[in-house]
Amino acid sequence: MNNVVMIMNARNLSAFRDCVDKLNVSKVWFKGFTEFELNIEINKFIQETQFDNYYIVSDDLVIQPKGFELLQEKLKTHPIVTGWGIWRQNWDWTTIHLQDKLYVANHGTKLPLRKKQYNIVKTYEIDTLPDEFETAFTGWFWTGVRRDIWLKYPYQTISVNSIDSRASTDLHWSKRILEDKKYKQMCFKEARVLHLSYMGKDYDDLNFENKQIIKEFI
Amino acid sequence: MNSSKYNFKIDYSDGLKLTLVDHKNPNNTFKARVFINLQKLSYNFVHGYNSAGGTWVTEELINDKTFEYTWDEIECKIGYWHKLNYKGYVPYRIEILDCEINEIVHREEFDARHKLINFYLHSQDPNTLHTWMCAIEKFKKEQNCQISIINDYLKDNQNYSFVDSYWRAEENFIRYYAGFGIGRFGSENTPDLNKNPDGIKGKNDLEIIEDILYHYTKKL
């Protein structure tokens, strides 16, 4: 299949570069863009290209080649696939959100935005999961999606202007998928992703200057 | 157990560092109790014989006992950080007592599952590094964790597929759950007791990394 990885790249983490270099897949680097600015760039890229599937990832998520090969394989039979990892190195929360204990009271017809209302799987609970399962959230942990689904559910920040700092494109996207109930966001235990993030030691190295879109197609 | 009025930072990136904040009572004091579980193993020699006249001796585990050991008890002042000296792996269990109400308000265990453990390897010798990397691979399997390595030689070569990320020393990588430095610290006559707890001189490469990863879990 003809796949591409869309990389949200505002940092210079060498281990991420190492990881991407090991993957035999087309890539496009969106360098120096905020999540809000990518509302235009990512959707334009998808519309103007004809890949079968588009992966999305931020530049602090390292995957091993074996994990990515698994996602590539699974994307042949599932329209949405994703890896998983922990929120922060100093938290026990993972990105896996189960719906078995979904709390929707006081939200009317809307699904909850706040993550704590899902059953968030903890690091010490991973072993109890099957090899593949549905998650309510992807976190853009090397999330692969069929092109027609991207066109129907575009990348979109929660905020509607650049002054509002709420981005949460991953959460907003998963919420729309959940609402329509047409597709499952499938997660795979073997596709564990390293999240280079530690609460209290992050976000001092983001660089939003020198915006570039760099295509590395194979 | 309500911990919303508190802010506890427990950082394993260089030994154990505790920072405690009580948002409602800035004059409060805490007591941090640090425990570890140890396993006492006993062995017996079993002598075997066969009809051809052969004899052999095997070692048989005859008793094991797990018990909890109080590692330290620290009086903690609000806004100050407190560190334990040893810089190696210890499966700590921590309880924090609010002295004002005399109640345990936080419990935590060291749990590296699916988290990143960093090793800063202070050598550029391929043989030394290989010995250490074999021990680290074993540690990864035991902990089911992820591994990052800070070492310029290994960053250039990246020979070990079990490693999740490599870094150069100059990159000052700090985003990991727990971190350990491996190397020959101190001097020949004055070993660094924070990394070589028994102070024995002239250790080989394997003994050096064992001091960091297994001193308080496999030796008793």
CSV table of N, CA and C in Angstrom, one decimal, chain B residues 2-159:
chain,number,residue,atom,x,y,z
B,2,ASN,N,-7.2,12.0,50.8
B,2,ASN,CA,-7.4,13.1,49.9
B,2,ASN,C,-6.0,13.8,49.7
B,3,SER,N,-5.5,13.8,48.5
B,3,SER,CA,-4.2,14.4,48.3
B,3,SER,C,-4.3,15.7,47.5
B,4,SER,N,-5.5,16.2,47.3
B,4,SER,CA,-5.7,17.4,46.4
B,4,SER,C,-5.0,18.6,46.9
B,5,LYS,N,-4.9,18.8,48.2
B,5,LYS,CA,-4.2,20.0,48.7
B,5,LYS,C,-2.7,19.9,48.7
B,6,TYR,N,-2.2,18.7,48.3
B,6,TYR,CA,-0.7,18.5,48.3
B,6,TYR,C,-0.2,18.5,46.8
B,7,ASN,N,1.1,18.7,46.7
B,7,ASN,CA,1.8,18.5,45.5
B,7,ASN,C,3.0,17.7,45.8
B,8,PHE,N,3.1,16.4,45.4
B,8,PHE,CA,4.2,15.6,45.7
B,8,PHE,C,5.0,15.3,44.4
B,9,LYS,N,6.3,15.7,44.4
B,9,LYS,CA,7.1,15.3,43.2
B,9,LYS,C,8.1,14.3,43.7
B,10,ILE,N,8.0,13.1,43.0
B,10,ILE,CA,8.9,12.0,43.4
B,10,ILE,C,9.7,11.7,42.1
B,11,ASP,N,10.9,12.0,42.1
B,11,ASP,CA,11.7,12.0,40.9
B,11,ASP,C,12.8,11.0,41.0
B,12,TYR,N,12.9,10.0,40.1
B,12,TYR,CA,13.9,8.9,40.1
B,12,TYR,C,15.0,9.2,39.1
B,13,SER,N,15.1,10.4,38.5
B,13,SER,CA,16.0,10.5,37.4
B,13,SER,C,17.5,10.5,37.9
B,14,ASP,N,17.8,10.7,39.1
B,14,ASP,CA,19.1,10.7,39.6
B,14,ASP,C,19.1,10.3,41.1
B,15,GLY,N,18.9,9.0,41.4
B,15,GLY,CA,18.6,8.6,42.7
B,15,GLY,C,17.1,8.9,43.0
B,16,LEU,N,16.8,9.1,44.3
B,16,LEU,CA,15.4,9.4,44.6
B,16,LEU,C,15.4,10.8,45.2
B,17,LYS,N,14.5,11.7,44.6
B,17,LYS,CA,14.4,13.1,45.1
B,17,LYS,C,12.9,13.3,45.4
B,18,LEU,N,12.7,13.9,46.6
B,18,LEU,CA,11.3,14.2,47.0
B,18,LEU,C,11.2,15.7,47.2
B,19,THR,N,10.1,16.2,46.6
B,19,THR,CA,9.7,17.6,46.9
B,19,THR,C,8.2,17.6,47.2
B,20,LEU,N,7.9,18.2,48.4
B,20,LEU,CA,6.6,18.2,48.9
B,20,LEU,C,6.0,19.6,49.1
B,21,VAL,N,4.8,19.8,48.7
B,21,VAL,CA,4.1,21.1,48.9
B,21,VAL,C,2.7,20.9,49.5
B,22,ASP,N,2.4,21.7,50.5
B,22,ASP,CA,1.1,21.7,51.1
B,22,ASP,C,0.5,23.1,50.8
B,23,HIS,N,-0.5,23.1,49.8
B,23,HIS,CA,-1.0,24.4,49.4
B,23,HIS,C,-1.8,25.1,50.5
B,24,LYS,N,-2.3,24.4,51.4
B,24,LYS,CA,-3.1,25.1,52.4
B,24,LYS,C,-2.3,25.4,53.7
B,25,ASN,N,-1.3,24.7,54.0
B,25,ASN,CA,-0.5,25.0,55.2
B,25,ASN,C,1.0,25.0,54.9
B,26,PRO,N,1.5,26.2,54.5
B,26,PRO,CA,2.9,26.2,54.1
B,26,PRO,C,3.9,25.9,55.2
B,27,ASN,N,3.4,25.9,56.5
B,27,ASN,CA,4.3,25.6,57.6
B,27,ASN,C,4.3,24.1,58.0
B,28,ASN,N,3.5,23.3,57.3
B,28,ASN,CA,3.3,21.9,57.6
B,28,ASN,C,4.7,21.2,57.4
B,29,THR,N,4.8,20.1,58.1
B,29,THR,CA,5.9,19.2,57.8
B,29,THR,C,5.4,17.8,57.5
B,30,PHE,N,6.2,17.1,56.8
B,30,PHE,CA,5.9,15.7,56.3
B,30,PHE,C,7.0,14.7,56.8
B,31,LYS,N,6.6,13.5,56.8
B,31,LYS,CA,7.6,12.5,57.0
B,31,LYS,C,7.5,11.5,55.9
B,32,ALA,N,8.6,11.3,55.2
B,32,ALA,CA,8.6,10.3,54.1
B,32,ALA,C,9.2,9.0,54.5
B,33,ARG,N,8.5,8.0,54.5
B,33,ARG,CA,9.0,6.7,54.8
B,33,ARG,C,9.3,5.9,53.5
B,34,VAL,N,10.5,5.4,53.4
B,34,VAL,CA,10.9,4.7,52.2
B,34,VAL,C,11.2,3.2,52.6
B,35,PHE,N,10.5,2.3,51.9
B,35,PHE,CA,10.7,0.9,52.2
B,35,PHE,C,11.2,0.2,50.9
B,36,ILE,N,11.8,-0.9,51.1
B,36,ILE,CA,12.0,-1.8,49.9
B,36,ILE,C,11.7,-3.3,50.4
B,37,ASN,N,11.3,-4.0,49.4
B,37,ASN,CA,11.0,-5.4,49.6
B,37,ASN,C,12.3,-6.2,49.3
B,38,LEU,N,12.7,-7.0,50.2
B,38,LEU,CA,13.9,-7.9,50.0
B,38,LEU,C,13.5,-9.3,50.1
B,39,GLN,N,14.3,-10.2,49.4
B,39,GLN,CA,14.0,-11.6,49.4
B,39,GLN,C,15.2,-12.3,50.0
B,40,LYS,N,15.0,-13.0,51.1
B,40,LYS,CA,16.1,-13.8,51.7
B,40,LYS,C,16.1,-15.2,51.1
B,41,LEU,N,17.1,-15.6,50.5
B,41,LEU,CA,17.2,-16.9,49.9
B,41,LEU,C,18.2,-17.8,50.6
B,42,SER,N,17.8,-19.1,50.8
B,42,SER,CA,18.7,-20.0,51.4
B,42,SER,C,18.9,-21.2,50.5
B,43,TYR,N,20.1,-21.7,50.4
B,43,TYR,CA,20.4,-22.8,49.6
B,43,TYR,C,21.0,-24.0,50.4
B,44,ASN,N,20.8,-25.2,49.8
B,44,ASN,CA,21.4,-26.3,50.4
B,44,ASN,C,22.1,-27.1,49.3
B,45,PHE,N,23.2,-27.7,49.7
B,45,PHE,CA,23.9,-28.6,48.7
B,45,PHE,C,23.4,-30.0,48.7
B,46,VAL,N,23.0,-30.5,47.5
B,46,VAL,CA,22.4,-31.8,47.4
B,46,VAL,C,23.5,-32.7,46.7
B,47,HIS,N,23.9,-33.8,47.3
B,47,HIS,CA,24.8,-34.7,46.7
B,47,HIS,C,24.1,-35.8,46.0
B,48,GLY,N,24.5,-36.0,44.7
B,48,GLY,CA,23.9,-37.1,43.9
B,48,GLY,C,24.9,-38.1,43.6
B,49,TYR,N,24.4,-39.4,43.4
B,49,TYR,CA,25.3,-40.5,43.0
B,49,TYR,C,24.5,-41.3,42.0
B,50,ASN,N,25.3,-42.0,41.1
B,50,ASN,CA,24.7,-42.9,40.2
B,50,ASN,C,25.4,-44.2,40.2
B,51,SER,N,24.8,-45.2,39.6
B,51,SER,CA,25.3,-46.6,39.7
B,51,SER,C,26.7,-46.8,39.1
B,52,ALA,N,27.1,-45.9,38.2
B,52,ALA,CA,28.4,-46.0,37.6
B,52,ALA,C,29.5,-45.5,38.5
B,53,GLY,N,29.1,-45.0,39.6
B,53,GLY,CA,30.1,-44.5,40.5
B,53,GLY,C,30.3,-43.0,40.5
B,54,GLY,N,29.5,-42.3,39.6
B,54,GLY,CA,29.6,-40.9,39.5
B,54,GLY,C,28.9,-40.1,40.6
B,55,THR,N,29.5,-39.0,41.0
B,55,THR,CA,28.9,-38.2,42.0
B,55,THR,C,28.8,-36.7,41.5
B,56,TRP,N,27.9,-36.0,42.1
B,56,TRP,CA,27.8,-34.6,41.7
B,56,TRP,C,27.1,-33.9,42.9
B,57,VAL,N,27.2,-32.6,42.8
B,57,VAL,CA,26.6,-31.8,43.8
B,57,VAL,C,25.8,-30.7,43.1
B,58,THR,N,24.5,-30.6,43.6
B,58,THR,CA,23.7,-29.5,43.0
B,58,THR,C,23.3,-28.6,44.2
B,59,GLU,N,22.9,-27.4,43.8
B,59,GLU,CA,22.5,-26.4,44.8
B,59,GLU,C,20.9,-26.4,44.7
B,60,GLU,N,20.3,-26.5,45.9
B,60,GLU,CA,18.9,-26.5,45.9
B,60,GLU,C,18.3,-25.4,46.8
B,61,LEU,N,17.4,-24.7,46.2
B,61,LEU,CA,16.7,-23.6,47.0
B,61,LEU,C,15.8,-24.3,48.1
B,62,ILE,N,16.1,-24.0,49.3
B,62,ILE,CA,15.2,-24.6,50.4
B,62,ILE,C,14.4,-23.7,51.1
B,63,ASN,N,14.6,-22.4,51.0
B,63,ASN,CA,13.8,-21.5,51.7
B,63,ASN,C,13.9,-20.1,51.1
B,64,ASP,N,12.8,-19.4,51.0
B,64,ASP,CA,12.9,-18.0,50.6
B,64,ASP,C,11.8,-17.2,51.4
B,65,LYS,N,12.2,-16.0,51.7
B,65,LYS,CA,11.3,-15.2,52.6
B,65,LYS,C,11.3,-13.8,52.1
B,66,THR,N,10.2,-13.2,51.8
B,66,THR,CA,10.2,-11.8,51.4
B,66,THR,C,9.8,-11.0,52.7
B,67,PHE,N,10.5,-9.9,52.8
B,67,PHE,CA,10.2,-9.1,54.0
B,67,PHE,C,10.5,-7.6,53.6
B,68,GLU,N,9.8,-6.7,54.3
B,68,GLU,CA,9.9,-5.3,53.9
B,68,GLU,C,11.0,-4.7,54.9
B,69,TYR,N,11.8,-3.9,54.3
B,69,TYR,CA,12.9,-3.3,55.0
B,69,TYR,C,12.7,-1.8,54.9
B,70,THR,N,12.8,-1.1,56.1
B,70,THR,CA,12.7,0.3,56.1
B,70,THR,C,14.0,0.9,55.7
B,71,TRP,N,14.0,1.5,54.5
B,71,TRP,CA,15.2,2.1,54.0
B,71,TRP,C,15.6,3.4,54.6
B,72,ASP,N,14.6,4.3,54.8
B,72,ASP,CA,14.9,5.6,55.3
B,72,ASP,C,13.6,6.2,55.8
B,73,GLU,N,13.8,7.2,56.7
B,73,GLU,CA,12.6,8.0,57.2
B,73,GLU,C,13.1,9.4,57.2
B,74,ILE,N,12.5,10.2,56.4
B,74,ILE,CA,13.0,11.6,56.2
B,74,ILE,C,12.0,12.6,56.7
B,75,GLU,N,12.4,13.5,57.5
B,75,GLU,CA,11.6,14.7,57.9
B,75,GLU,C,11.7,15.7,56.7
B,76,CYS,N,10.5,16.0,56.1
B,76,CYS,CA,10.6,16.9,55.0
B,76,CYS,C,9.9,18.2,55.3
B,77,LYS,N,10.7,19.3,54.9
B,77,LYS,CA,10.1,20.6,55.0
B,77,LYS,C,9.5,21.0,53.7
B,78,ILE,N,8.4,21.8,53.8
B,78,ILE,CA,7.7,22.3,52.6
B,78,ILE,C,8.7,23.1,51.8
B,79,GLY,N,8.6,22.8,50.5
B,79,GLY,CA,9.4,23.7,49.5
B,79,GLY,C,10.8,23.3,49.4
B,80,TYR,N,11.3,22.4,50.2
B,80,TYR,CA,12.7,21.9,50.1
B,80,TYR,C,12.7,20.5,49.4
B,81,TRP,N,13.8,20.2,48.7
B,81,TRP,CA,13.9,18.9,48.2
B,81,TRP,C,14.8,18.0,49.0
B,82,HIS,N,14.5,16.7,49.0
B,82,HIS,CA,15.3,15.8,49.8
B,82,HIS,C,15.7,14.6,49.0
B,83,LYS,N,17.0,14.3,49.0
B,83,LYS,CA,17.5,13.2,48.2
B,83,LYS,C,18.1,12.1,49.0
B,84,LEU,N,17.9,10.9,48.5
B,84,LEU,CA,18.7,9.7,49.0
B,84,LEU,C,20.0,9.6,48.3
B,85,ASN,N,21.0,9.1,49.0
B,85,ASN,CA,22.3,9.1,48.4
B,85,ASN,C,22.6,8.1,47.3
B,86,TYR,N,22.1,6.9,47.5
B,86,TYR,CA,22.4,5.8,46.6
B,86,TYR,C,21.8,6.1,45.2
B,87,LYS,N,22.6,5.9,44.1
B,87,LYS,CA,22.2,6.2,42.8
B,87,LYS,C,21.9,5.1,41.9
B,88,GLY,N,21.6,3.9,42.5
B,88,GLY,CA,21.2,2.8,41.7
B,88,GLY,C,19.8,2.4,41.8
B,89,TYR,N,19.4,1.3,41.2
B,89,TYR,CA,18.1,0.8,41.2
B,89,TYR,C,17.7,0.2,42.5
B,90,VAL,N,16.6,0.7,43.0
B,90,VAL,CA,16.0,0.1,44.3
B,90,VAL,C,14.5,0.2,44.0
B,91,PRO,N,13.8,-1.0,44.3
B,91,PRO,CA,12.3,-0.9,44.1
B,91,PRO,C,11.6,-0.3,45.3
B,92,TYR,N,11.7,1.0,45.4
B,92,TYR,CA,11.2,1.7,46.5
B,92,TYR,C,9.7,1.7,46.6
B,93,ARG,N,9.3,1.6,47.9
B,93,ARG,CA,7.9,1.9,48.2
B,93,ARG,C,7.9,3.1,49.1
B,94,ILE,N,7.1,4.1,48.9
B,94,ILE,CA,7.1,5.3,49.6
B,94,ILE,C,5.8,5.7,50.2
B,95,GLU,N,5.8,6.1,51.5
B,95,GLU,CA,4.6,6.6,52.1
B,95,GLU,C,4.9,8.0,52.7
B,96,ILE,N,4.0,8.9,52.5
B,96,ILE,CA,4.2,10.2,53.0
B,96,ILE,C,3.1,10.5,54.0
B,97,LEU,N,3.6,10.9,55.2
B,97,LEU,CA,2.8,11.2,56.3
B,97,LEU,C,2.7,12.7,56.5
B,98,ASP,N,1.4,13.2,56.6
B,98,ASP,CA,1.2,14.6,57.0
B,98,ASP,C,1.3,14.7,58.5
B,99,CYS,N,2.3,15.3,59.0
B,99,CYS,CA,2.5,15.4,60.4
B,99,CYS,C,1.4,16.1,61.2
B,100,GLU,N,0.8,17.1,60.5
B,100,GLU,CA,-0.3,17.9,61.2
B,100,GLU,C,-1.5,17.0,61.5
B,101,ILE,N,-1.9,16.1,60.6
B,101,ILE,CA,-3.0,15.3,60.9
B,101,ILE,C,-2.7,13.9,61.2
B,102,ASN,N,-1.4,13.6,61.1
B,102,ASN,CA,-0.8,12.2,61.4
B,102,ASN,C,-1.5,11.2,60.6
B,103,GLU,N,-1.6,11.4,59.3
B,103,GLU,CA,-2.2,10.5,58.4
B,103,GLU,C,-1.4,10.3,57.1
B,104,ILE,N,-1.3,9.1,56.6
B,104,ILE,CA,-0.6,8.9,55.4
B,104,ILE,C,-1.4,9.5,54.2
B,105,VAL,N,-0.8,10.4,53.5
B,105,VAL,CA,-1.6,11.1,52.4
B,105,VAL,C,-1.1,10.7,51.0
B,106,HIS,N,-0.1,9.9,50.9
B,106,HIS,CA,0.4,9.5,49.6
B,106,HIS,C,1.1,8.2,49.7
B,107,ARG,N,0.8,7.3,48.8
B,107,ARG,CA,1.6,6.1,48.7
B,107,ARG,C,2.1,5.9,47.2
B,108,GLU,N,3.2,5.4,47.0
B,108,GLU,CA,3.8,5.2,45.7
B,108,GLU,C,4.8,4.1,45.7
B,109,GLU,N,4.8,3.4,44.6
B,109,GLU,CA,5.8,2.4,44.4
B,109,GLU,C,6.6,2.7,43.1
B,110,PHE,N,7.9,2.4,43.1
B,110,PHE,CA,8.7,2.5,41.9
B,110,PHE,C,8.1,1.4,40.9
B,111,ASP,N,7.7,1.8,39.8
B,111,ASP,CA,7.1,0.9,38.8
B,111,ASP,C,7.5,1.3,37.4
B,112,ALA,N,8.5,0.6,36.8
B,112,ALA,CA,9.0,1.1,35.5
B,112,ALA,C,8.3,0.5,34.3
B,113,ARG,N,7.3,-0.3,34.6
B,113,ARG,CA,6.6,-0.9,33.4
B,113,ARG,C,6.2,0.1,32.4
B,114,HIS,N,6.6,-0.1,31.1
B,114,HIS,CA,6.3,0.7,30.0
B,114,HIS,C,6.8,2.1,30.1
B,115,LYS,N,7.7,2.4,31.0
B,115,LYS,CA,8.3,3.7,31.1
B,115,LYS,C,9.7,3.7,30.7
B,116,LEU,N,10.3,4.9,30.6
B,116,LEU,CA,11.7,5.0,30.0
B,116,LEU,C,12.7,5.0,31.2
B,117,ILE,N,13.7,4.1,31.1
B,117,ILE,CA,14.8,4.1,32.0
B,117,ILE,C,16.0,4.5,31.2
B,118,ASN,N,16.7,5.5,31.7
B,118,ASN,CA,17.9,6.0,30.9
B,118,ASN,C,19.2,5.5,31.6
B,119,PHE,N,20.1,5.2,30.7
B,119,PHE,CA,21.5,4.9,31.2
B,119,PHE,C,22.5,5.8,30.6
B,120,TYR,N,23.2,6.5,31.4
B,120,TYR,CA,24.3,7.4,30.9
B,120,TYR,C,25.6,6.5,31.1
B,121,LEU,N,26.1,6.1,30.0
B,121,LEU,CA,27.3,5.1,30.0
B,121,LEU,C,28.6,5.9,29.9
B,122,HIS,N,29.4,5.9,30.9
B,122,HIS,CA,30.6,6.7,30.9
B,122,HIS,C,31.8,5.9,30.5
B,123,SER,N,31.8,5.5,29.3
B,123,SER,CA,33.0,4.8,28.7
B,123,SER,C,32.8,4.8,27.1
B,124,GLN,N,33.9,4.8,26.4
B,124,GLN,CA,33.8,4.7,25.0
B,124,GLN,C,34.5,3.4,24.5
B,125,ASP,N,34.8,2.5,25.4
B,125,ASP,CA,35.4,1.3,25.1
B,125,ASP,C,34.4,0.3,24.7
B,126,PRO,N,34.5,-0.3,23.4
B,126,PRO,CA,33.4,-1.2,22.9
B,126,PRO,C,33.2,-2.4,23.8
B,127,ASN,N,34.3,-3.0,24.4
B,127,ASN,CA,34.1,-4.2,25.2
B,127,ASN,C,33.4,-3.9,26.5
B,128,THR,N,33.8,-2.8,27.1
B,128,THR,CA,33.1,-2.4,28.4
B,128,THR,C,31.6,-2.1,28.1
B,129,LEU,N,31.4,-1.4,27.0
B,129,LEU,CA,30.0,-1.0,26.7
B,129,LEU,C,29.2,-2.3,26.4
B,130,HIS,N,29.8,-3.3,25.7
B,130,HIS,CA,29.1,-4.5,25.4
B,130,HIS,C,28.6,-5.2,26.7
B,131,THR,N,29.6,-5.3,27.6
B,131,THR,CA,29.2,-5.9,28.9
B,131,THR,C,28.0,-5.2,29.6
B,132,TRP,N,28.1,-3.9,29.6
B,132,TRP,CA,27.0,-3.1,30.2
B,132,TRP,C,25.7,-3.3,29.5
B,133,MET,N,25.8,-3.3,28.1
B,133,MET,CA,24.6,-3.4,27.3
B,133,MET,C,23.9,-4.8,27.5
B,134,CYS,N,24.7,-5.8,27.7
B,134,CYS,CA,24.1,-7.1,28.0
B,134,CYS,C,23.3,-7.1,29.3
B,135,ALA,N,23.9,-6.4,30.3
B,135,ALA,CA,23.2,-6.3,31.6
B,135,ALA,C,21.9,-5.5,31.5
B,136,ILE,N,22.0,-4.4,30.7
B,136,ILE,CA,20.9,-3.5,30.5
B,136,ILE,C,19.7,-4.3,29.7
B,137,GLU,N,20.1,-5.1,28.8
B,137,GLU,CA,19.1,-5.8,28.1
B,137,GLU,C,18.3,-6.8,29.0
B,138,LYS,N,19.1,-7.4,29.9
B,138,LYS,CA,18.5,-8.3,30.9
B,138,LYS,C,17.5,-7.5,31.8
B,139,PHE,N,18.0,-6.3,32.2
B,139,PHE,CA,17.2,-5.5,33.1
B,139,PHE,C,15.9,-5.0,32.4
B,140,LYS,N,16.0,-4.7,31.1
B,140,LYS,CA,14.8,-4.3,30.4
B,140,LYS,C,13.8,-5.5,30.4
B,141,LYS,N,14.2,-6.7,30.2
B,141,LYS,CA,13.3,-7.8,30.2
B,141,LYS,C,12.6,-8.0,31.5
B,142,GLU,N,13.4,-7.8,32.6
B,142,GLU,CA,12.9,-8.0,33.9
B,142,GLU,C,11.9,-6.9,34.3
B,143,GLN,N,12.1,-5.7,33.8
B,143,GLN,CA,11.3,-4.5,34.2
B,143,GLN,C,10.1,-4.3,33.2
B,144,ASN,N,10.2,-4.8,32.0
B,144,ASN,CA,9.3,-4.5,30.9
B,144,ASN,C,9.2,-3.0,30.7
B,145,CYS,N,10.4,-2.4,30.6
B,145,CYS,CA,10.4,-0.9,30.5
B,145,CYS,C,11.0,-0.6,29.1
B,146,GLN,N,11.1,0.7,28.8
B,146,GLN,CA,11.8,1.1,27.6
B,146,GLN,C,13.2,1.7,28.0
B,147,ILE,N,14.1,1.7,27.1
B,147,ILE,CA,15.5,2.0,27.4
B,147,ILE,C,16.0,3.1,26.5
B,148,SER,N,16.6,4.1,27.2
B,148,SER,CA,17.4,5.1,26.4
B,148,SER,C,18.9,5.1,26.9
B,149,ILE,N,19.7,5.4,26.0
B,149,ILE,CA,21.2,5.3,26.2
B,149,ILE,C,21.8,6.7,25.9
B,150,ILE,N,22.6,7.2,26.8
B,150,ILE,CA,23.4,8.4,26.5
B,150,ILE,C,24.8,7.9,26.4
B,151,ASN,N,25.4,8.0,25.2
B,151,ASN,CA,26.7,7.6,25.0
B,151,ASN,C,27.1,7.9,23.5
B,152,ASP,N,28.1,8.6,23.3
B,152,ASP,CA,28.4,9.1,21.9
B,152,ASP,C,28.8,7.9,21.0
B,153,TYR,N,29.6,7.0,21.5
B,153,TYR,CA,30.0,5.8,20.6
B,153,TYR,C,28.7,5.0,20.2
B,154,LEU,N,27.8,4.7,21.2
B,154,LEU,CA,26.7,3.9,20.8
B,154,LEU,C,25.7,4.7,20.0
B,155,LYS,N,25.6,6.0,20.2
B,155,LYS,CA,24.8,6.9,19.3
B,155,LYS,C,25.2,6.7,17.8
B,156,ASP,N,26.5,6.7,17.6
B,156,ASP,CA,27.0,6.6,16.3
B,156,ASP,C,26.8,5.2,15.7
B,157,ASN,N,26.8,4.2,16.5
B,157,ASN,CA,26.7,2.8,16.0
B,157,ASN,C,25.3,2.2,16.1
B,158,GLN,N,24.6,2.4,17.1
B,158,GLN,CA,23.2,2.0,17.3
B,158,GLN,C,23.1,0.5,17.0
B,159,ASN,N,23.9,-0.3,17.6
B,159,ASN,CA,24.0,-1.8,17.3
B,159,ASN,C,22.9,-2.6,18.1
